[in-house]
Each structure stands twice: as C-alpha cells, then as structure tokens.
Coordinates of C-alpha atoms and ligand atoms in Angstrom, one line a residue:
X1 CA -37.1 -11.9 89.0
X2 CA -33.4 -12.7 89.1
X3 CA -31.1 -11.7 86.3
X4 CA -31.8 -13.1 82.9
X5 CA -29.4 -15.9 81.8
X6 CA -29.0 -17.4 85.3
X7 CA -30.1 -20.9 86.4
X8 CA -33.3 -19.6 88.0
X9 CA -34.1 -17.3 85.0
X10 CA -32.6 -18.9 81.9
X11 CA -32.5 -17.2 78.5
X12 CA -35.3 -19.0 76.6
X13 CA -34.7 -19.2 72.9
X14 CA -36.9 -20.6 70.1
X15 CA -35.2 -21.8 66.9
X16 CA -37.4 -22.1 63.9
X17 CA -35.9 -24.6 61.4
X18 CA -33.9 -27.7 62.4
X19 CA -31.3 -27.5 59.6
X20 CA -27.5 -27.0 60.0
X21 CA -27.8 -23.2 60.8
X22 CA -30.4 -24.0 63.6
X23 CA -28.2 -26.7 65.1
X24 CA -25.0 -24.5 65.0
X25 CA -26.9 -21.7 66.7
X26 CA -28.2 -24.1 69.4
X27 CA -24.7 -25.5 69.9
X28 CA -23.2 -22.1 70.4
X29 CA -26.0 -20.9 72.8
X30 CA -25.8 -24.1 74.9
X31 CA -22.0 -24.0 75.3
X32 CA -22.0 -20.6 77.0
X33 CA -20.4 -21.1 80.5
X34 CA -21.7 -17.9 82.0
X35 CA -25.2 -17.8 80.6
X36 CA -27.9 -20.3 81.3
X37 CA -29.9 -20.9 78.1
X38 CA -32.8 -23.2 77.2
X39 CA -33.4 -23.9 73.5
X40 CA -36.6 -25.2 71.9
X41 CA -36.1 -26.0 68.3
X42 CA -39.1 -26.3 65.9
X43 CA -39.4 -27.8 62.5
X44 CA -42.5 -28.1 60.2
X45 CA -41.4 -31.7 59.4
X46 CA -41.3 -34.5 61.9
X47 CA -37.6 -35.1 61.0
X48 CA -34.7 -32.7 61.7
X49 CA -31.6 -31.7 59.7
X50 CA -33.1 -29.7 56.8
X51 CA -31.0 -29.9 53.7
X52 CA -28.7 -32.5 55.2
X53 CA -31.6 -34.9 54.9
X54 CA -33.5 -33.3 52.1
X55 CA -30.8 -31.7 50.0
X56 CA -27.4 -33.3 50.3
X57 CA -27.1 -35.9 47.5
X58 CA -27.9 -39.5 48.5
X59 CA -24.5 -40.6 47.1
X60 CA -22.7 -38.2 49.4
X61 CA -23.3 -40.2 52.6
X62 CA -20.1 -39.0 54.3
X63 CA -21.3 -35.4 54.3
X64 CA -24.4 -36.6 56.1
X65 CA -22.4 -37.8 59.1
X66 CA -22.3 -34.2 60.3
X67 CA -25.6 -35.1 62.0
X68 CA -23.6 -36.8 64.7
X69 CA -22.6 -33.3 65.9
X70 CA -26.3 -32.3 65.9
X71 CA -27.2 -35.4 67.9
X72 CA -24.7 -34.3 70.5
X73 CA -26.2 -30.8 70.7
X74 CA -29.7 -32.3 71.0
X75 CA -28.6 -34.5 73.9
X76 CA -28.1 -31.4 76.1
X77 CA -30.7 -31.4 78.8
X78 CA -31.5 -27.7 77.9
X79 CA -32.5 -28.6 74.4
X80 CA -35.9 -29.7 73.3
X81 CA -37.2 -30.5 69.8
X82 CA -40.7 -29.9 68.5
X83 CA -41.0 -31.6 65.2
X84 CA -44.1 -31.4 63.0
X85 CA -44.9 -27.9 64.5
X86 CA -45.1 -25.2 61.8
X87 CA -44.9 -21.5 62.4
X88 CA -48.1 -20.0 60.9
X89 CA -50.0 -23.3 60.9
X90 CA -49.7 -24.5 64.5
X91 CA -48.2 -21.6 66.4
X92 CA -47.9 -17.9 65.6
X93 CA -45.1 -15.4 66.2
X94 CA -47.2 -13.8 68.9
X95 CA -47.7 -17.2 70.6
X96 CA -43.9 -17.6 70.6
X97 CA -43.4 -14.1 72.0
X98 CA -45.4 -15.3 75.1
X99 CA -42.8 -18.0 75.9
X100 CA -39.4 -16.9 74.6
X101 CA -36.9 -14.0 75.1
X102 CA -35.4 -14.5 71.6
X103 CA -36.5 -16.2 68.4
X104 CA -34.1 -17.3 65.6
X105 CA -35.3 -18.1 62.1
X106 CA -33.1 -20.7 60.3
X107 CA -35.6 -21.8 57.7
X108 CA -33.2 -21.9 54.8
X109 CA -34.2 -21.4 51.2
X110 CA -37.2 -23.6 50.2
X111 CA -37.9 -22.5 46.7
X112 CA -35.9 -21.5 43.6
X113 CA -35.1 -18.7 41.2
X114 CA -36.8 -18.6 37.8
X115 CA -35.2 -18.1 34.4
X116 CA -37.8 -15.7 33.1
X117 CA -37.8 -17.0 29.6
X118 CA -40.8 -18.0 27.4
X119 CA -41.9 -21.6 27.8
X120 CA -40.9 -21.9 31.4
X121 CA -44.3 -23.3 32.4
X122 CA -44.3 -26.2 29.9
X123 CA -44.6 -29.6 31.5
X124 CA -41.1 -31.2 31.7
X125 CA -39.4 -28.0 32.9
X126 CA -38.7 -28.4 36.6
X127 CA -36.9 -26.5 39.3
X128 CA -33.9 -28.6 40.4
X129 CA -34.9 -28.0 44.0
X130 CA -38.0 -30.1 43.5
X131 CA -36.2 -32.9 41.8
X132 CA -33.6 -32.9 44.7
X133 CA -36.4 -32.9 47.3
X134 CA -38.1 -35.7 45.4
X135 CA -35.2 -38.1 45.2
X136 CA -34.3 -37.3 48.8
X137 CA -37.8 -38.4 50.0
X138 CA -39.1 -35.0 51.2
X139 CA -42.8 -35.7 52.1
X140 CA -44.0 -32.6 50.3
X141 CA -42.4 -33.6 47.0
X142 CA -42.7 -37.4 47.1
X143 CA -45.7 -37.5 44.7
X144 CA -44.1 -35.4 42.0
X145 CA -43.7 -37.0 38.6
X146 CA -40.7 -36.6 36.3
X147 CA -40.9 -38.0 32.8
X148 CA -37.8 -40.3 32.8
X149 CA -38.9 -41.9 29.5
X150 CA -37.1 -39.0 27.8
X151 CA -33.7 -39.7 26.4
X152 CA -32.2 -36.2 26.7
X153 CA -32.2 -34.0 29.8
X154 CA -30.7 -30.6 30.4
X155 CA -29.7 -28.9 33.6
X156 CA -29.4 -25.1 33.6
X157 CA -26.6 -23.7 35.8
X158 CA -23.2 -25.1 36.8
X159 CA -23.3 -24.9 40.5
X160 CA -23.0 -27.9 42.8
X161 CA -26.8 -28.5 42.9
X162 CA -26.8 -28.7 39.1
X163 CA -23.9 -31.2 39.3
X164 CA -25.8 -33.3 41.9
X165 CA -28.9 -33.4 39.6
X166 CA -26.8 -34.3 36.5
X167 CA -24.9 -37.0 38.5
X168 CA -28.1 -38.6 39.9
X169 CA -29.6 -38.7 36.4
X170 CA -26.4 -40.4 35.1
X171 CA -25.9 -43.0 37.9
X172 CA -26.7 -46.6 37.4
X173 CA -29.4 -48.4 39.4
X174 CA -26.5 -50.3 41.2
X175 CA -24.8 -47.1 42.1
X176 CA -28.0 -45.5 43.4
X177 CA -29.0 -48.7 45.4
X178 CA -25.9 -48.1 47.6
X179 CA -27.3 -44.8 48.8
X180 CA -30.3 -43.6 50.9
X181 CA -32.2 -42.3 47.9
X182 CA -36.0 -42.6 48.4
X183 CA -37.3 -46.0 47.4
X184 CA -39.7 -44.7 44.8
X185 CA -36.9 -42.5 43.3
X186 CA -34.7 -45.6 43.1
X187 CA -37.4 -47.5 41.3
X188 CA -38.1 -44.6 38.9
X189 CA -34.5 -43.9 38.1
X190 CA -33.7 -47.6 37.6
X191 CA -36.3 -47.5 34.7
X192 CA -34.9 -44.2 33.4
X193 CA -34.4 -43.9 29.6
X194 CA -32.2 -40.8 30.0
X195 CA -29.1 -41.3 27.9
X196 CA -27.7 -37.8 27.4
X197 CA -27.5 -35.2 30.1
X198 CA -26.4 -31.6 29.4
X199 CA -25.1 -29.2 32.1
X200 CA -25.4 -25.7 30.7
X201 CA -23.2 -22.8 32.1
X202 CA -23.7 -19.2 31.1
X203 CA -20.1 -18.3 31.6
X204 CA -16.9 -20.3 31.0
X205 CA -15.0 -23.1 32.7
X206 CA -13.0 -20.7 34.9
X207 CA -16.1 -19.1 36.2
X208 CA -18.1 -22.2 36.9
X209 CA -19.6 -22.3 40.4
X210 CA -19.1 -26.1 40.9
X211 CA -16.2 -27.2 43.0
X212 CA -13.3 -29.4 42.0
X213 CA -14.1 -32.6 44.0
X214 CA -17.6 -32.5 42.7
X215 CA -16.5 -32.2 39.1
X216 CA -13.8 -34.9 39.5
X217 CA -16.6 -37.3 40.7
X218 CA -18.4 -36.7 37.3
X219 CA -15.4 -38.3 35.6
X220 CA -15.6 -41.4 37.7
X221 CA -19.1 -42.6 37.1
X222 CA -19.8 -46.3 36.5
X223 CA -21.7 -46.1 33.2
X224 CA -21.6 -42.5 32.1
X225 CA -18.8 -40.6 30.3
X226 CA -18.3 -37.0 31.2
X227 CA -17.2 -34.8 28.3
X228 CA -16.6 -31.1 27.5
X229 CA -16.5 -29.7 24.0
X230 CA -12.8 -28.9 23.1
X231 CA -13.7 -25.4 21.8
X232 CA -15.6 -24.7 25.1
X233 CA -12.8 -25.9 27.4
X234 CA -10.4 -23.5 25.7
X235 CA -10.2 -20.3 27.7
X236 CA -11.0 -16.9 26.2
X237 CA -8.3 -14.3 26.5
X238 CA -9.9 -12.6 29.5
X239 CA -10.2 -15.8 31.5
X240 CA -6.7 -16.8 30.6
X241 CA -5.3 -13.5 31.9
X242 CA -7.3 -13.8 35.1
X243 CA -6.2 -17.4 35.7
X244 CA -2.5 -16.5 35.1
X245 CA -2.8 -14.1 38.0
X246 CA -4.8 -16.4 40.2
X247 CA -3.3 -18.2 43.2
X248 CA -6.4 -20.3 43.7
X249 CA -5.0 -23.9 43.1
X250 CA -8.4 -25.4 43.3
X251 CA -9.6 -23.2 40.4
X252 CA -6.5 -24.1 38.3
X253 CA -7.3 -27.8 39.0
X254 CA -10.9 -27.3 38.0
X255 CA -10.0 -25.8 34.7
X256 CA -7.4 -28.5 34.1
X257 CA -10.1 -31.2 34.7
X258 CA -12.4 -29.5 32.2
X259 CA -9.6 -29.6 29.7
X260 CA -8.9 -33.2 30.4
X261 CA -12.6 -34.0 29.9
X262 CA -12.4 -32.2 26.6
X263 CA -9.7 -34.7 25.5
X264 CA -11.9 -37.7 26.5
X265 CA -14.1 -39.2 23.8
X266 CA -17.1 -41.4 24.2
X267 CA -16.4 -44.9 25.5
X268 CA -18.8 -47.9 25.6
X269 CA -20.5 -46.4 28.6
X270 CA -24.3 -46.2 28.2
X271 CA -24.8 -42.6 29.2
X272 CA -23.0 -39.3 28.5
X273 CA -22.9 -36.1 30.5
X274 CA -21.9 -33.2 28.4
X275 CA -20.8 -30.0 30.2
X276 CA -21.5 -26.9 28.0
X277 CA -20.2 -23.4 28.5
X278 CA -21.1 -19.8 27.5
X279 CA -24.7 -20.6 26.7
X280 CA -27.9 -19.1 28.1
X281 CA -31.5 -20.4 27.5
X282 CA -33.6 -17.8 25.7
X283 CA -36.6 -20.0 25.2
X284 CA -37.9 -23.4 26.3
X285 CA -39.4 -25.0 23.2
X286 CA -42.5 -27.2 23.2
X287 CA -46.1 -26.6 24.3
X288 CA -48.4 -27.0 27.3
X289 CA -49.9 -30.1 25.6
X290 CA -46.8 -31.8 24.5
X291 CA -44.3 -30.5 27.1
X292 CA -40.7 -29.6 26.6
X293 CA -39.1 -30.4 23.3
X294 CA -35.9 -28.5 23.5
X295 CA -34.3 -25.2 24.3
X296 CA -33.1 -22.2 22.3
X297 CA -29.7 -21.2 23.6
X298 CA -27.8 -18.0 22.9
X299 CA -24.0 -18.2 22.7
X300 CA -22.4 -15.8 25.2
X301 CA -19.2 -13.9 25.4
X302 CA -17.4 -12.7 28.5
X303 CA -16.7 -9.1 29.4
X304 CA -14.9 -7.6 32.4
X305 CA -16.7 -5.2 34.8
X306 CA -14.8 -2.3 36.2
X307 CA -14.3 -4.3 39.3
X308 CA -12.6 -7.0 37.2
X309 CA -15.4 -9.6 37.4
X310 CA -16.0 -11.5 34.2
X311 CA -19.7 -11.6 33.3
X312 CA -21.5 -13.0 30.3
X313 CA -23.4 -11.2 27.5
X314 CA -25.3 -12.6 24.5
X315 CA -23.9 -12.7 21.0
X316 CA -26.1 -13.1 18.0
X317 CA -25.4 -16.8 17.7
X318 CA -28.3 -19.1 18.5
X319 CA -28.4 -22.9 18.8
X320 CA -31.1 -25.4 19.5
X321 CA -30.7 -28.2 22.0
X322 CA -33.3 -31.0 21.7
X323 CA -34.3 -32.4 25.1
X324 CA -37.5 -33.6 26.8
X325 CA -36.6 -32.7 30.4
X326 CA -35.2 -29.5 31.8
X327 CA -34.1 -28.7 35.3
X328 CA -33.3 -25.2 36.2
X329 CA -30.6 -25.0 38.9
X330 CA -29.8 -21.3 39.1
X331 CA -30.1 -20.9 42.9
X332 CA -32.4 -21.5 45.8
X333 CA -34.6 -18.7 47.2
X334 CA -36.0 -18.2 50.7
X335 CA -39.8 -17.9 51.4
X336 CA -41.4 -15.4 53.7
X337 CA -42.5 -16.4 57.2
X338 CA -45.8 -15.1 58.6
X339 CA -45.2 -11.9 60.6
X340 CA -41.5 -11.8 59.9
X341 CA -39.9 -9.0 57.7
X342 CA -38.8 -10.3 54.2
X343 CA -36.6 -8.8 51.5
X344 CA -38.6 -9.8 48.4
X345 CA -35.8 -9.2 45.9
X346 CA -33.1 -11.1 47.8
X347 CA -35.5 -13.8 49.2
X348 CA -34.0 -13.3 52.7
X349 CA -35.0 -11.9 56.1
X350 CA -33.5 -8.3 56.3
X351 CA -30.9 -8.3 59.1
X352 CA -27.7 -6.8 60.3
X353 CA -25.3 -9.5 61.4
X354 CA -28.2 -11.7 62.2
X355 CA -30.4 -9.1 64.1
X356 CA -33.7 -8.9 62.2
X357 CA -34.5 -5.3 61.0
X358 CA -37.8 -4.0 59.9
X359 CA -36.6 -3.6 56.3
X360 CA -33.2 -3.4 54.6
X361 CA -33.7 0.4 54.3
X362 CA -35.0 1.2 57.8
X363 CA -32.2 -0.7 59.7
X364 CA -34.5 -0.6 62.8
X365 CA -34.1 -3.7 64.9
X366 CA -37.1 -5.9 65.6
X367 CA -36.6 -6.7 69.2
X368 CA -36.0 -10.4 70.0
X369 CA -35.9 -11.6 66.4
X370 CA -32.7 -13.1 64.8
X371 CA -31.8 -15.1 61.7
X372 CA -29.0 -17.4 60.6
X373 CA -28.1 -19.6 57.6
X374 CA -29.4 -19.2 54.0
X375 CA -32.5 -17.2 55.0
X376 CA -30.1 -14.7 56.5
X377 CA -27.4 -14.5 53.9
X378 CA -28.8 -16.2 50.8
X379 CA -28.1 -19.6 49.4
X380 CA -24.3 -19.8 49.4
X381 CA -21.6 -21.9 50.9
X382 CA -21.3 -25.4 52.2
X383 CA -22.9 -26.9 55.4
X384 CA -19.9 -25.8 57.5
X385 CA -20.3 -22.1 56.4
X386 CA -23.4 -22.0 58.6
X387 CA -21.4 -22.4 61.7
X388 CA -19.6 -19.1 61.8
X389 CA -22.7 -17.5 60.4
X390 CA -24.8 -18.9 63.3
X391 CA -22.1 -17.9 65.8
X392 CA -22.2 -14.3 64.6
X393 CA -25.9 -14.2 65.2
X394 CA -25.7 -15.8 68.6
X395 CA -23.0 -13.3 69.6
X396 CA -25.5 -10.5 68.7
X397 CA -28.2 -12.3 70.8
X398 CA -25.9 -12.5 73.9
X399 CA -24.9 -8.9 73.5
X400 CA -28.6 -7.8 73.3
X401 CA -29.4 -10.0 76.4
X402 CA -26.6 -8.3 78.4
X403 CA -28.0 -4.9 77.4
X404 CA -31.6 -5.9 78.3
X405 CA -32.8 -5.9 74.7
X406 CA -35.1 -8.9 74.6
X407 CA -38.8 -9.8 74.3
X408 CA -40.5 -9.7 77.7
X409 CA -42.4 -13.0 77.6
X410 CA -45.4 -13.5 79.9
X411 CA -44.4 -17.1 80.6
X412 CA -40.7 -17.8 80.2
X413 CA -41.2 -21.3 81.3
X414 CA -40.3 -24.5 79.3
X415 CA -43.1 -26.6 80.8
X416 CA -45.7 -23.9 80.1
X417 CA -44.4 -23.7 76.5
X418 CA -44.5 -27.5 76.2
X419 CA -48.1 -27.6 77.3
X420 CA -49.1 -24.9 74.9
X421 CA -47.3 -26.5 71.9
X422 CA -48.8 -29.9 72.7
X423 CA -52.3 -28.3 72.9
X424 CA -51.7 -26.7 69.5
X425 CA -50.1 -29.7 67.9
X426 CA -50.8 -32.9 69.9
X427 CA -48.8 -35.0 67.3
X428 CA -45.6 -33.1 67.7
X429 CA -42.4 -35.1 67.7
X430 CA -39.7 -35.1 70.4
X431 CA -36.0 -35.7 69.7
X432 CA -36.4 -39.2 71.2
X433 CA -39.2 -39.8 68.8
X434 CA -36.9 -38.8 66.0
X435 CA -34.1 -41.1 67.3
X436 CA -36.7 -44.0 67.1
X437 CA -37.5 -43.1 63.5
X438 CA -33.8 -42.9 62.7
X439 CA -33.3 -46.4 64.2
X440 CA -36.2 -47.8 62.2
X441 CA -34.8 -46.3 59.0
X442 CA -31.3 -47.6 59.6
X443 CA -32.6 -51.1 60.4
X444 CA -34.8 -51.3 57.4
X445 CA -31.9 -50.1 55.2
X446 CA -29.5 -52.6 56.8
X447 CA -31.9 -55.4 56.0
X448 CA -31.7 -54.7 52.3
X449 CA -28.0 -53.7 52.2
X450 CA -28.6 -49.9 52.0
X451 CA -27.4 -47.2 54.4
X452 CA -31.0 -46.2 55.3
X453 CA -34.6 -46.7 54.0
X454 CA -36.3 -43.3 54.6
X455 CA -39.8 -42.7 55.7
X456 CA -41.3 -40.4 53.1
X457 CA -44.8 -40.0 54.3
X458 CA -45.6 -37.8 57.4
X459 CA -48.4 -40.1 58.4
X460 CA -46.1 -43.1 58.4
X461 CA -43.6 -41.3 60.6
X462 CA -46.2 -40.2 63.1
X463 CA -47.7 -43.7 63.3
X464 CA -44.3 -45.3 63.8
X465 CA -43.9 -43.2 67.0
X466 CA -47.5 -43.7 68.0
X467 CA -48.6 -40.1 67.5
Ligands
NAP1 P1 -24.7 -21.7 43.0 O1 -23.4 -22.3 43.4 O2 -24.9 -20.2 43.3 O3 -24.8 -21.9 41.4 C1 -25.8 -21.3 40.7 C2 -25.5 -21.5 39.2 O4 -26.6 -20.9 38.4 C3 -24.3 -20.7 38.7 O5 -23.6 -21.5 37.7 C4 -24.8 -19.5 38.1 O6 -24.0 -18.9 37.1 C5 -26.1 -20.0 37.5 N1 -27.1 -19.0 37.1 C6 -27.6 -18.1 38.0 N2 -28.5 -17.3 37.3 C7 -28.6 -17.8 36.1 C8 -29.3 -17.5 34.9 N3 -30.2 -16.5 34.9 N4 -29.1 -18.2 33.8 C9 -28.2 -19.2 33.7 N5 -27.4 -19.5 34.8 C10 -27.7 -18.9 35.9 O7 -26.0 -22.4 43.6 P2 -26.4 -23.9 43.8 O8 -25.8 -24.8 42.9 O9 -27.9 -23.9 44.0 O10 -25.7 -24.2 45.2 C11 -26.0 -23.4 46.4 C12 -24.9 -23.6 47.4 O11 -24.9 -24.9 48.0 C13 -23.5 -23.4 46.8 O12 -22.7 -22.7 47.8 C14 -23.0 -24.8 46.6 O13 -21.6 -24.9 46.6 C15 -23.6 -25.5 47.8 N6 -23.7 -26.9 47.5 C16 -22.6 -27.7 47.8 C17 -22.6 -29.0 47.6 C18 -21.4 -29.8 47.9 O14 -20.5 -29.3 48.6 N7 -21.2 -31.0 47.3 C19 -23.7 -29.6 46.9 C20 -24.8 -28.8 46.6 C21 -24.8 -27.5 46.9 P3 -23.1 -17.6 37.4 O15 -22.0 -18.1 38.2 O16 -22.8 -17.1 36.0 O17 -24.0 -16.6 38.2

C-alpha cells in the first residue's frame, strides 16, 4: 500500500454530525494541498446544518446564510453526505472502524441543564432547548405542546438562547410570518395569549451572558415593550468598580442599554418583556395536575471570588412571580454516543485539543477518534467559534496521520463504505437529495412570501426525494 494521504491511498475520515463544527472540520481537511483526504459526513436527520437549521432563531435569517459556505465544502468531489444515518441505530463505531482511518464527533449539545429545584417536573415547565427545536421545525420536537393560553411566561437565564425564546414569545404574528419558523409554530404563536414575558438573571446587568446586538433588538420589537426595573438596572458597588476598570466597550454599551430600558415606561404596545436581575428560582409552584402556577425566587447579592469573578449568592429575601409557563435556559448539554468516552459532569467527550482520550483523568488517547464543536468544549461561543475549534482538531488529526497513528481500516474504500451504509440504511440521503429538499422548501416559502417553508416530518422529507 502506498503512503497514507496520497491520491491512491487517501486519508478516509468520517464526520458524525453535520452542524457547523462538522462542516468546518470537513473544510479544513479538504483544503489540504499535500494530503489527499476523503470525507464522509453523517447526520441522524435527513437535513444537514445542525443548530443553524434547528437552533438559530427564525428571525435571524442573515446568520443562516453561513450555510452557503457549507454548500461550497459539500461540492468538493471528495465529500459525501449520508443523511438519516444514525450512529448506534444504523451503524456502530466498529462498523465505521472498518472503513475509516479517523472519525470525528461533532454532535453538539442536544439536551439541557436542569435547575434542580422542587416542582421542576410540573407540566408547563419546559427546557428552552425543546421550545427552540419546536419552533424551528425539528422533526423530533414538532409534536410537543406548549400552553400558549397562559398570559405570563418566564424564561430562566439571560444568555442569548433565553433572549431568543423571550423574543419569539413577544413577536407579533406578522413579524414571525416573515421568518422560516415552522408552520405549526407560526399558527400556535399567532393565537398566543402571552402578554408578559420575564427574563430572569441570577446575577446583575454587567454579568448578563446575552450580547449587545441581541439586547438592542429586544428594544425594537413591533408590539412589545422591553423594560428593566430601575432598581435592578442600578449597578451594585462591586459591578460598578469592575466596569470602571473594563475596556470592553460592548459590555459598557450593554449596561447602558439596560439603564436606558429602565427609563422606558410602558407604551400602548400589547406585550411587555421584563428583564429581571439578581434573582434565582428556588421552587416552581403548582402541581402535577394543574401545572405551573408561578415561581418562588430568591433575591441574590454579588460577591467577588479570589480571582475577581463576581458570583451570586442568595439573601433571605423571597418573592413570588405568578406565571403559567416556564422555560429554563441555563445552558445546553451534550449526550453520550454509543461506544465513545463521555464526561458525565461536563456533558462533553473527554479530549485533549480534539484528540479523544479514554477519560479526563487517564489522558490516554483513543486511536483514531476526534471531536470538535460543543461536544468537545461545551456549549459556548457563536457559530464562527467552531471554525478555529475544528481547525485545532484537524491539525491534531493530520499530525497523527503523519506519525502513523490512525485506525487500520479493513476496507478504506469509499464505494465499499457507500455499499455498506446503503445496506444498513437504504433510505439514506445524499447532499444532492438535500439540495432538492432545500429547493422545495425555498419554492414553497416563496409562494407564500416567506423565506422558506420547512419540512418538519422525516417521512415527508424522504418521500419528497423518493426514498
Ligand atoms: P449561556 O450564554 O452560557 O447562558 C446561560 C445563562 O444561564 C446565563 O445567564 C447563566 O448565568 C444562566 N444560568 C446557568 N446556570 C444557572 C442556574 N443554575 N440558575 C440560573 N441561571 C443559570 O448559554 P445559552 O444562552 O444557552 O447560549 C449558548 C451559546 O450559544 C452562547 O455562547 C451564546 O452566545 C450562543 N448563542 C448565540 C446566539 C446569537 O449570537 N444570536 C443565539 C443563541 C445562542 P451565569 O452567567 O450567572 O452563569
């Protein structure tokens, strides 16, 4: 056999998960001038793009145009897509080891963190991740129900996901109709009775995880006011001191915006979004029969750690917030993959710079396995953050290849792999199939003046491409 990474013996790589991290890893692998690489990308859904399709808010269409870059990567003759093929259900890790020298896991973070307070299981208390997947038309979540007859809803957490959820709850039907929100979600949200939405942060305005453009957008909604309580927009002495030393202009702008919102009163707009600070839920009120009725919240104060980070701790002041819907948005969490090491506490695959290790403690490399994106580093950063992250992993892969540290597959042959995968999942989807689905969605959207009308049922997607 000739040297690995040459035209006659290309490096064969399987990428599990067709989100941004997977595509950035593919892009970097395929642009190597001195190494011949073939990439096969798998996704359990027939559609690619992970959170760009199922997570990015539907009223943020511009962000979604990043998929043009992924289309370009997918047009490389050395790239193949196997949609609707799930690791564990259709193919096993040992199956993949027969066909690939290296395997990268880029499966993101599919579940969420829990609050760990009493009442968390009451109907009406939902993970924000599920609401996001529902309104974005993710087939696994399309049948969920959210009781939008409630007038008051609360979102726990003040990250950008919490802001997305609060904004989608506050938008008018007309605003939502301009987006690619799932058709059933548009219908349900058009009938929504929600009038008051509360965003609840455990620390203060200067520590909020949301970013400035996202918070500015909240102040510009068609029929919803965005307000902050004056006493909560006022910085405590520790935050004030920290801000005075900060050179982060975006942070200063964010705090200024919070203070501006605190000077705004209610207008004649139908809805109100209230951002609250220094509060933590200690109990969800209600019952299994009647669902969520409200939340008991403890007022927090800030203290400084030795490292200078300002954290929250509870005081003895308790308040009750009446609400019939709660969305917890306190961070996504990865799920384990069959046969792949997993760090239970962090919800990530243990790795060193992208090289999978047996456990975080052992540091022993699992030959041929790599990871990138949220399942590698945890759920942080924006879409673009996944690019350098994936490049780091690919550089480790190329270094290992040069040092002869790869899986020794029995059949490193793309046609043998294709035949095997098709035998295991005859209805698998190619990238051309996806482009057909994409075109149908765009055309259907155009016909009704929307950017896209999404397929939300797997069976409909497969039928549309005659699978
Ligand atoms: P995040 O940015 O990490 O925010 C999590 C929020 O939950 C923080 O406010 C955090 O407060 C709070 N939290 C955590 N544990 C809590 C607890 N036990 N009780 C109460 N609050 C708690 O996570 P995310 O909003 O899920 O977003 C994930 C990533 O995607 C972020 O990097 C985000 O910027 C990105 N994203 C970007 C966009 C965009 O660019 N438009 C949109 C969506 C998501 P503390 O700060 O006090 O821990």
